[in-house]
Amino acid sequence: MAGEKASGNTPSSTDFLSELRLEYQKADRFLREVEDFIDEAGIPGFNELRYAGYHLLQAIDDAGNLQNPADLTRAVNHAKRACYEAGEAGSLVALDGIRAFKQDYKFVRVSQVIADYPRMLGEAEKQRELMIDSRVADEDKARDYDARMEAFRALRDMLRTLEANRDECNALVAERRSESRRFLLMFVAAILGIIVTAVVGFTAT
């Protein structure tokens, strides 16, 4: 109730407001981190922060006293979900980039350039499956938001590493094409040699 002090182990309004402040600031910083990675990826998270603000206003009266603890809890959870939503959006963008890189260099041994490449692909696939499983299970996004934030950061760093090595991977592609052309020329020369030999042998008889 308004102005009523918490007793026993019940968290006070000050506790909730302190938690909300920390979670809101954490979410705000993380959403900007995601936006630095890819424009608009953080938009779902900003919607969650808007809901957090709405529930905060519903939780307190005009004097700043707590009048509805349930709304304050909802505000905290929306701040946590903001991190989850932004992390998921950023992870999807990173996974698309990793998939595109894999497709671009599927005919060369990327591990010659990036020794950790097989592990990175395995980790990316693991994170993709975890995201699918969490959606199917409809897990509480306010509960596992830290894990989604860390997953995004890991995938983002993977993609940055891959993109930073594109020049060297392109060199491998060029080398493979050159080898293919040399093989084709040698093959054609061998066929022509056989034909010439056959023709000469035929005319000699």
PDB file of C-alpha atoms in Angstrom:
ATOM      1  CA  MET A   1       0.000   0.000   0.000  1.00  0.00           C
ATOM      2  CA  ALA A   2       1.050   3.650  -0.380  1.00  0.00           C
ATOM      3  CA  GLY A   3       3.789   4.595   2.064  1.00  0.00           C
ATOM      4  CA  GLU A   4       3.567   1.188   3.781  1.00  0.00           C
ATOM      5  CA  LYS A   5       6.901  -0.236   4.915  1.00  0.00           C
ATOM      6  CA  ALA A   6       7.874  -3.785   4.045  1.00  0.00           C
ATOM      7  CA  SER A   7       8.198  -6.226   6.920  1.00  0.00           C
ATOM      8  CA  GLY A   8      10.097  -9.474   7.333  1.00  0.00           C
ATOM      9  CA  ASN A   9      11.777 -10.651   4.149  1.00  0.00           C
ATOM     10  CA  THR A  10       9.427  -8.777   1.823  1.00  0.00           C
ATOM     11  CA  PRO A  11      11.435  -6.476  -0.488  1.00  0.00           C
ATOM     12  CA  SER A  12      10.729  -2.793   0.066  1.00  0.00           C
ATOM     13  CA  SER A  13       9.802  -0.297  -2.643  1.00  0.00           C
ATOM     14  CA  THR A  14      13.338   1.061  -2.348  1.00  0.00           C
ATOM     15  CA  ASP A  15      14.710  -2.412  -3.125  1.00  0.00           C
ATOM     16  CA  PHE A  16      12.509  -2.730  -6.189  1.00  0.00           C
ATOM     17  CA  LEU A  17      13.287   0.764  -7.427  1.00  0.00           C
ATOM     18  CA  SER A  18      17.004   0.125  -6.990  1.00  0.00           C
ATOM     19  CA  GLU A  19      16.709  -3.128  -8.934  1.00  0.00           C
ATOM     20  CA  LEU A  20      14.668  -1.436 -11.649  1.00  0.00           C
ATOM     21  CA  ARG A  21      17.232   1.352 -11.974  1.00  0.00           C
ATOM     22  CA  LEU A  22      20.063  -1.171 -12.371  1.00  0.00           C
ATOM     23  CA  GLU A  23      18.173  -3.356 -14.847  1.00  0.00           C
ATOM     24  CA  TYR A  24      16.959  -0.364 -16.861  1.00  0.00           C
ATOM     25  CA  GLN A  25      20.460   1.092 -17.152  1.00  0.00           C
ATOM     26  CA  LYS A  26      21.856  -2.317 -18.024  1.00  0.00           C
ATOM     27  CA  ALA A  27      19.228  -2.768 -20.732  1.00  0.00           C
ATOM     28  CA  ASP A  28      19.758   0.724 -22.134  1.00  0.00           C
ATOM     29  CA  ARG A  29      23.508   0.176 -22.465  1.00  0.00           C
ATOM     30  CA  PHE A  30      23.064  -3.262 -24.011  1.00  0.00           C
ATOM     31  CA  LEU A  31      20.492  -2.098 -26.553  1.00  0.00           C
ATOM     32  CA  ARG A  32      22.900   0.573 -27.724  1.00  0.00           C
ATOM     33  CA  GLU A  33      25.617  -2.065 -27.934  1.00  0.00           C
ATOM     34  CA  VAL A  34      23.392  -4.163 -30.192  1.00  0.00           C
ATOM     35  CA  GLU A  35      22.482  -1.138 -32.300  1.00  0.00           C
ATOM     36  CA  ASP A  36      26.166  -0.422 -32.817  1.00  0.00           C
ATOM     37  CA  PHE A  37      26.388  -3.895 -34.336  1.00  0.00           C
ATOM     38  CA  ILE A  38      23.392  -3.648 -36.628  1.00  0.00           C
ATOM     39  CA  ASP A  39      20.824  -0.887 -37.070  1.00  0.00           C
ATOM     40  CA  GLU A  40      17.296  -1.626 -35.868  1.00  0.00           C
ATOM     41  CA  ALA A  41      18.219  -4.929 -34.192  1.00  0.00           C
ATOM     42  CA  GLY A  42      17.534  -3.350 -30.818  1.00  0.00           C
ATOM     43  CA  ILE A  43      14.048  -2.062 -31.653  1.00  0.00           C
ATOM     44  CA  PRO A  44      12.145  -4.932 -29.950  1.00  0.00           C
ATOM     45  CA  GLY A  45      14.164  -4.226 -26.821  1.00  0.00           C
ATOM     46  CA  PHE A  46      13.275  -0.537 -26.849  1.00  0.00           C
ATOM     47  CA  ASN A  47       9.603  -1.508 -26.883  1.00  0.00           C
ATOM     48  CA  GLU A  48      10.203  -3.528 -23.723  1.00  0.00           C
ATOM     49  CA  LEU A  49      11.820  -0.505 -22.074  1.00  0.00           C
ATOM     50  CA  ARG A  50       8.760   1.543 -22.972  1.00  0.00           C
ATOM     51  CA  TYR A  51       6.604  -1.031 -21.182  1.00  0.00           C
ATOM     52  CA  ALA A  52       8.970  -0.881 -18.213  1.00  0.00           C
ATOM     53  CA  GLY A  53       8.405   2.862 -17.978  1.00  0.00           C
ATOM     54  CA  TYR A  54       4.652   2.407 -18.251  1.00  0.00           C
ATOM     55  CA  HIS A  55       4.518  -0.106 -15.392  1.00  0.00           C
ATOM     56  CA  LEU A  56       6.765   2.078 -13.242  1.00  0.00           C
ATOM     57  CA  LEU A  57       4.234   4.908 -13.559  1.00  0.00           C
ATOM     58  CA  GLN A  58       1.463   2.470 -12.658  1.00  0.00           C
ATOM     59  CA  ALA A  59       3.422   1.270  -9.626  1.00  0.00           C
ATOM     60  CA  ILE A  60       3.826   4.615  -7.840  1.00  0.00           C
ATOM     61  CA  ASP A  61       1.509   7.441  -6.864  1.00  0.00           C
ATOM     62  CA  ASP A  62       2.016  11.162  -7.488  1.00  0.00           C
ATOM     63  CA  ALA A  63       4.086  11.439  -4.315  1.00  0.00           C
ATOM     64  CA  GLY A  64       6.449   8.687  -5.460  1.00  0.00           C
ATOM     65  CA  ASN A  65       5.109   6.116  -2.994  1.00  0.00           C
ATOM     66  CA  LEU A  66       4.686   2.509  -4.036  1.00  0.00           C
ATOM     67  CA  GLN A  67       1.014   1.771  -4.612  1.00  0.00           C
ATOM     68  CA  ASN A  68       1.202  -1.363  -6.762  1.00  0.00           C
ATOM     69  CA  PRO A  69       4.179  -3.701  -6.156  1.00  0.00           C
ATOM     70  CA  ALA A  70       3.054  -6.043  -8.937  1.00  0.00           C
ATOM     71  CA  ASP A  71       3.541  -3.309 -11.540  1.00  0.00           C
ATOM     72  CA  LEU A  72       7.012  -2.573 -10.202  1.00  0.00           C
ATOM     73  CA  THR A  73       7.878  -6.239 -10.621  1.00  0.00           C
ATOM     74  CA  ARG A  74       6.517  -6.102 -14.156  1.00  0.00           C
ATOM     75  CA  ALA A  75       8.684  -3.057 -14.879  1.00  0.00           C
ATOM     76  CA  VAL A  76      11.818  -4.914 -13.746  1.00  0.00           C
ATOM     77  CA  ASN A  77      10.892  -7.942 -15.864  1.00  0.00           C
ATOM     78  CA  HIS A  78      10.320  -5.786 -18.945  1.00  0.00           C
ATOM     79  CA  ALA A  79      13.794  -4.285 -18.520  1.00  0.00           C
ATOM     80  CA  LYS A  80      15.225  -7.812 -18.426  1.00  0.00           C
ATOM     81  CA  ARG A  81      13.182  -8.834 -21.457  1.00  0.00           C
ATOM     82  CA  ALA A  82      14.541  -5.804 -23.299  1.00  0.00           C
ATOM     83  CA  CYS A  83      18.014  -7.325 -23.015  1.00  0.00           C
ATOM     84  CA  TYR A  84      16.696 -10.711 -24.138  1.00  0.00           C
ATOM     85  CA  GLU A  85      14.857  -9.316 -27.171  1.00  0.00           C
ATOM     86  CA  ALA A  86      17.809  -7.206 -28.293  1.00  0.00           C
ATOM     87  CA  GLY A  87      20.224 -10.081 -27.742  1.00  0.00           C
ATOM     88  CA  GLU A  88      18.061 -12.423 -29.775  1.00  0.00           C
ATOM     89  CA  ALA A  89      17.678  -9.914 -32.620  1.00  0.00           C
ATOM     90  CA  GLY A  90      21.419  -9.268 -32.709  1.00  0.00           C
ATOM     91  CA  SER A  91      22.165 -13.000 -32.536  1.00  0.00           C
ATOM     92  CA  LEU A  92      19.938 -13.671 -35.543  1.00  0.00           C
ATOM     93  CA  VAL A  93      21.779 -11.035 -37.566  1.00  0.00           C
ATOM     94  CA  ALA A  94      25.137 -12.479 -36.514  1.00  0.00           C
ATOM     95  CA  LEU A  95      24.030 -16.018 -37.384  1.00  0.00           C
ATOM     96  CA  ASP A  96      22.920 -14.860 -40.836  1.00  0.00           C
ATOM     97  CA  GLY A  97      26.344 -13.286 -41.350  1.00  0.00           C
ATOM     98  CA  ILE A  98      28.140 -16.454 -40.239  1.00  0.00           C
ATOM     99  CA  ARG A  99      25.953 -18.557 -42.534  1.00  0.00           C
ATOM    100  CA  ALA A 100      26.725 -16.247 -45.465  1.00  0.00           C
ATOM    101  CA  PHE A 101      30.459 -16.484 -44.756  1.00  0.00           C
ATOM    102  CA  LYS A 102      30.261 -20.284 -44.646  1.00  0.00           C
ATOM    103  CA  GLN A 103      28.447 -20.305 -47.991  1.00  0.00           C
ATOM    104  CA  ASP A 104      30.946 -17.908 -49.591  1.00  0.00           C
ATOM    105  CA  TYR A 105      33.915 -20.110 -48.685  1.00  0.00           C
ATOM    106  CA  LYS A 106      32.409 -23.598 -48.756  1.00  0.00           C
ATOM    107  CA  PHE A 107      34.925 -24.801 -51.363  1.00  0.00           C
ATOM    108  CA  VAL A 108      38.086 -23.748 -49.527  1.00  0.00           C
ATOM    109  CA  ARG A 109      39.699 -24.835 -46.273  1.00  0.00           C
ATOM    110  CA  VAL A 110      39.038 -21.789 -44.126  1.00  0.00           C
ATOM    111  CA  SER A 111      40.808 -23.409 -41.172  1.00  0.00           C
ATOM    112  CA  GLN A 112      44.076 -22.684 -42.999  1.00  0.00           C
ATOM    113  CA  VAL A 113      43.363 -19.023 -42.255  1.00  0.00           C
ATOM    114  CA  ILE A 114      41.222 -19.257 -39.099  1.00  0.00           C
ATOM    115  CA  ALA A 115      42.387 -22.211 -37.018  1.00  0.00           C
ATOM    116  CA  ASP A 116      39.320 -21.958 -34.758  1.00  0.00           C
ATOM    117  CA  TYR A 117      36.870 -22.037 -37.678  1.00  0.00           C
ATOM    118  CA  PRO A 118      35.338 -25.508 -37.059  1.00  0.00           C
ATOM    119  CA  ARG A 119      34.708 -24.695 -33.389  1.00  0.00           C
ATOM    120  CA  MET A 120      33.142 -21.360 -34.336  1.00  0.00           C
ATOM    121  CA  LEU A 121      30.728 -23.019 -36.760  1.00  0.00           C
ATOM    122  CA  GLY A 122      29.839 -25.617 -34.145  1.00  0.00           C
ATOM    123  CA  GLU A 123      29.183 -22.956 -31.511  1.00  0.00           C
ATOM    124  CA  ALA A 124      27.070 -20.925 -33.935  1.00  0.00           C
ATOM    125  CA  GLU A 125      24.956 -24.001 -34.727  1.00  0.00           C
ATOM    126  CA  LYS A 126      24.588 -24.732 -31.012  1.00  0.00           C
ATOM    127  CA  GLN A 127      23.346 -21.187 -30.347  1.00  0.00           C
ATOM    128  CA  ARG A 128      20.912 -21.410 -33.257  1.00  0.00           C
ATOM    129  CA  GLU A 129      19.442 -24.619 -31.844  1.00  0.00           C
ATOM    130  CA  LEU A 130      19.199 -23.137 -28.343  1.00  0.00           C
ATOM    131  CA  MET A 131      17.243 -20.181 -29.719  1.00  0.00           C
ATOM    132  CA  ILE A 132      14.851 -22.514 -31.519  1.00  0.00           C
ATOM    133  CA  ASP A 133      14.395 -24.655 -28.405  1.00  0.00           C
ATOM    134  CA  SER A 134      13.675 -21.620 -26.216  1.00  0.00           C
ATOM    135  CA  ARG A 135      11.032 -20.415 -28.650  1.00  0.00           C
ATOM    136  CA  VAL A 136       9.358 -23.821 -28.782  1.00  0.00           C
ATOM    137  CA  ALA A 137       9.406 -24.062 -24.983  1.00  0.00           C
ATOM    138  CA  ASP A 138       8.210 -20.431 -24.704  1.00  0.00           C
ATOM    139  CA  GLU A 139      10.696 -19.813 -21.901  1.00  0.00           C
ATOM    140  CA  ASP A 140      10.488 -16.803 -19.602  1.00  0.00           C
ATOM    141  CA  LYS A 141      12.569 -14.121 -21.301  1.00  0.00           C
ATOM    142  CA  ALA A 142      13.124 -12.315 -18.022  1.00  0.00           C
ATOM    143  CA  ARG A 143      14.850 -15.387 -16.602  1.00  0.00           C
ATOM    144  CA  ASP A 144      17.543 -16.222 -19.154  1.00  0.00           C
ATOM    145  CA  TYR A 145      18.326 -12.763 -20.450  1.00  0.00           C
ATOM    146  CA  ASP A 146      21.967 -12.818 -19.260  1.00  0.00           C
ATOM    147  CA  ALA A 147      22.630 -15.964 -21.302  1.00  0.00           C
ATOM    148  CA  ARG A 148      21.117 -14.366 -24.416  1.00  0.00           C
ATOM    149  CA  MET A 149      23.245 -11.250 -23.957  1.00  0.00           C
ATOM    150  CA  GLU A 150      26.428 -13.321 -23.686  1.00  0.00           C
ATOM    151  CA  ALA A 151      25.417 -15.440 -26.677  1.00  0.00           C
ATOM    152  CA  PHE A 152      24.970 -12.308 -28.779  1.00  0.00           C
ATOM    153  CA  ARG A 153      28.385 -10.986 -27.799  1.00  0.00           C
ATOM    154  CA  ALA A 154      30.030 -14.309 -28.625  1.00  0.00           C
ATOM    155  CA  LEU A 155      28.329 -14.533 -32.036  1.00  0.00           C
ATOM    156  CA  ARG A 156      29.082 -10.888 -32.814  1.00  0.00           C
ATOM    157  CA  ASP A 157      32.769 -11.421 -32.052  1.00  0.00           C
ATOM    158  CA  MET A 158      32.817 -14.576 -34.191  1.00  0.00           C
ATOM    159  CA  LEU A 159      31.369 -12.717 -37.152  1.00  0.00           C
ATOM    160  CA  ARG A 160      33.824  -9.855 -36.722  1.00  0.00           C
ATOM    161  CA  THR A 161      36.705 -12.363 -36.740  1.00  0.00           C
ATOM    162  CA  LEU A 162      35.378 -14.011 -39.895  1.00  0.00           C
ATOM    163  CA  GLU A 163      34.853 -10.723 -41.704  1.00  0.00           C
ATOM    164  CA  ALA A 164      38.328  -9.531 -40.717  1.00  0.00           C
ATOM    165  CA  ASN A 165      39.800 -12.550 -42.524  1.00  0.00           C
ATOM    166  CA  ARG A 166      37.867 -12.260 -45.779  1.00  0.00           C
ATOM    167  CA  ASP A 167      40.885 -10.996 -47.740  1.00  0.00           C
ATOM    168  CA  GLU A 168      42.938 -14.051 -46.854  1.00  0.00           C
ATOM    169  CA  CYS A 169      40.013 -16.343 -47.582  1.00  0.00           C
ATOM    170  CA  ASN A 170      39.544 -14.626 -50.945  1.00  0.00           C
ATOM    171  CA  ALA A 171      43.198 -15.383 -51.652  1.00  0.00           C
ATOM    172  CA  LEU A 172      42.465 -19.074 -51.030  1.00  0.00           C
ATOM    173  CA  VAL A 173      39.514 -18.884 -53.436  1.00  0.00           C
ATOM    174  CA  ALA A 174      41.726 -17.271 -56.096  1.00  0.00           C
ATOM    175  CA  GLU A 175      44.397 -19.920 -55.545  1.00  0.00           C
ATOM    176  CA  ARG A 176      41.854 -22.712 -55.905  1.00  0.00           C
ATOM    177  CA  ARG A 177      40.507 -21.206 -59.123  1.00  0.00           C
ATOM    178  CA  SER A 178      44.046 -20.909 -60.474  1.00  0.00           C
ATOM    179  CA  GLU A 179      44.721 -24.545 -59.664  1.00  0.00           C
ATOM    180  CA  SER A 180      41.444 -25.534 -61.333  1.00  0.00           C
ATOM    181  CA  ARG A 181      42.402 -23.616 -64.479  1.00  0.00           C
ATOM    182  CA  ARG A 182      45.843 -25.260 -64.548  1.00  0.00           C
ATOM    183  CA  PHE A 183      44.273 -28.680 -64.166  1.00  0.00           C
ATOM    184  CA  LEU A 184      41.791 -27.922 -66.958  1.00  0.00           C
ATOM    185  CA  LEU A 185      44.564 -26.739 -69.273  1.00  0.00           C
ATOM    186  CA  MET A 186      46.636 -29.829 -68.537  1.00  0.00           C
ATOM    187  CA  PHE A 187      43.596 -32.030 -69.156  1.00  0.00           C
ATOM    188  CA  VAL A 188      42.810 -30.311 -72.458  1.00  0.00           C
ATOM    189  CA  ALA A 189      46.466 -30.548 -73.518  1.00  0.00           C
ATOM    190  CA  ALA A 190      46.506 -34.254 -72.704  1.00  0.00           C
ATOM    191  CA  ILE A 191      43.322 -34.865 -74.712  1.00  0.00           C
ATOM    192  CA  LEU A 192      44.717 -32.888 -77.646  1.00  0.00           C
ATOM    193  CA  GLY A 193      47.929 -34.902 -77.427  1.00  0.00           C
ATOM    194  CA  ILE A 194      45.973 -38.135 -77.605  1.00  0.00           C
ATOM    195  CA  ILE A 195      43.958 -36.877 -80.553  1.00  0.00           C
ATOM    196  CA  VAL A 196      47.053 -35.684 -82.420  1.00  0.00           C
ATOM    197  CA  THR A 197      48.789 -38.993 -81.774  1.00  0.00           C
ATOM    198  CA  ALA A 198      45.757 -40.901 -82.999  1.00  0.00           C
ATOM    199  CA  VAL A 199      45.466 -38.744 -86.119  1.00  0.00           C
ATOM    200  CA  VAL A 200      49.170 -39.093 -86.935  1.00  0.00           C
ATOM    201  CA  GLY A 201      48.978 -42.832 -86.396  1.00  0.00           C
ATOM    202  CA  PHE A 202      45.914 -43.078 -88.605  1.00  0.00           C
ATOM    203  CA  THR A 203      47.445 -41.049 -91.484  1.00  0.00           C
ATOM    204  CA  ALA A 204      50.640 -43.055 -91.263  1.00  0.00           C
ATOM    205  CA  THR A 205      48.821 -46.266 -91.979  1.00  0.00           C
TER     206      THR A 205
END
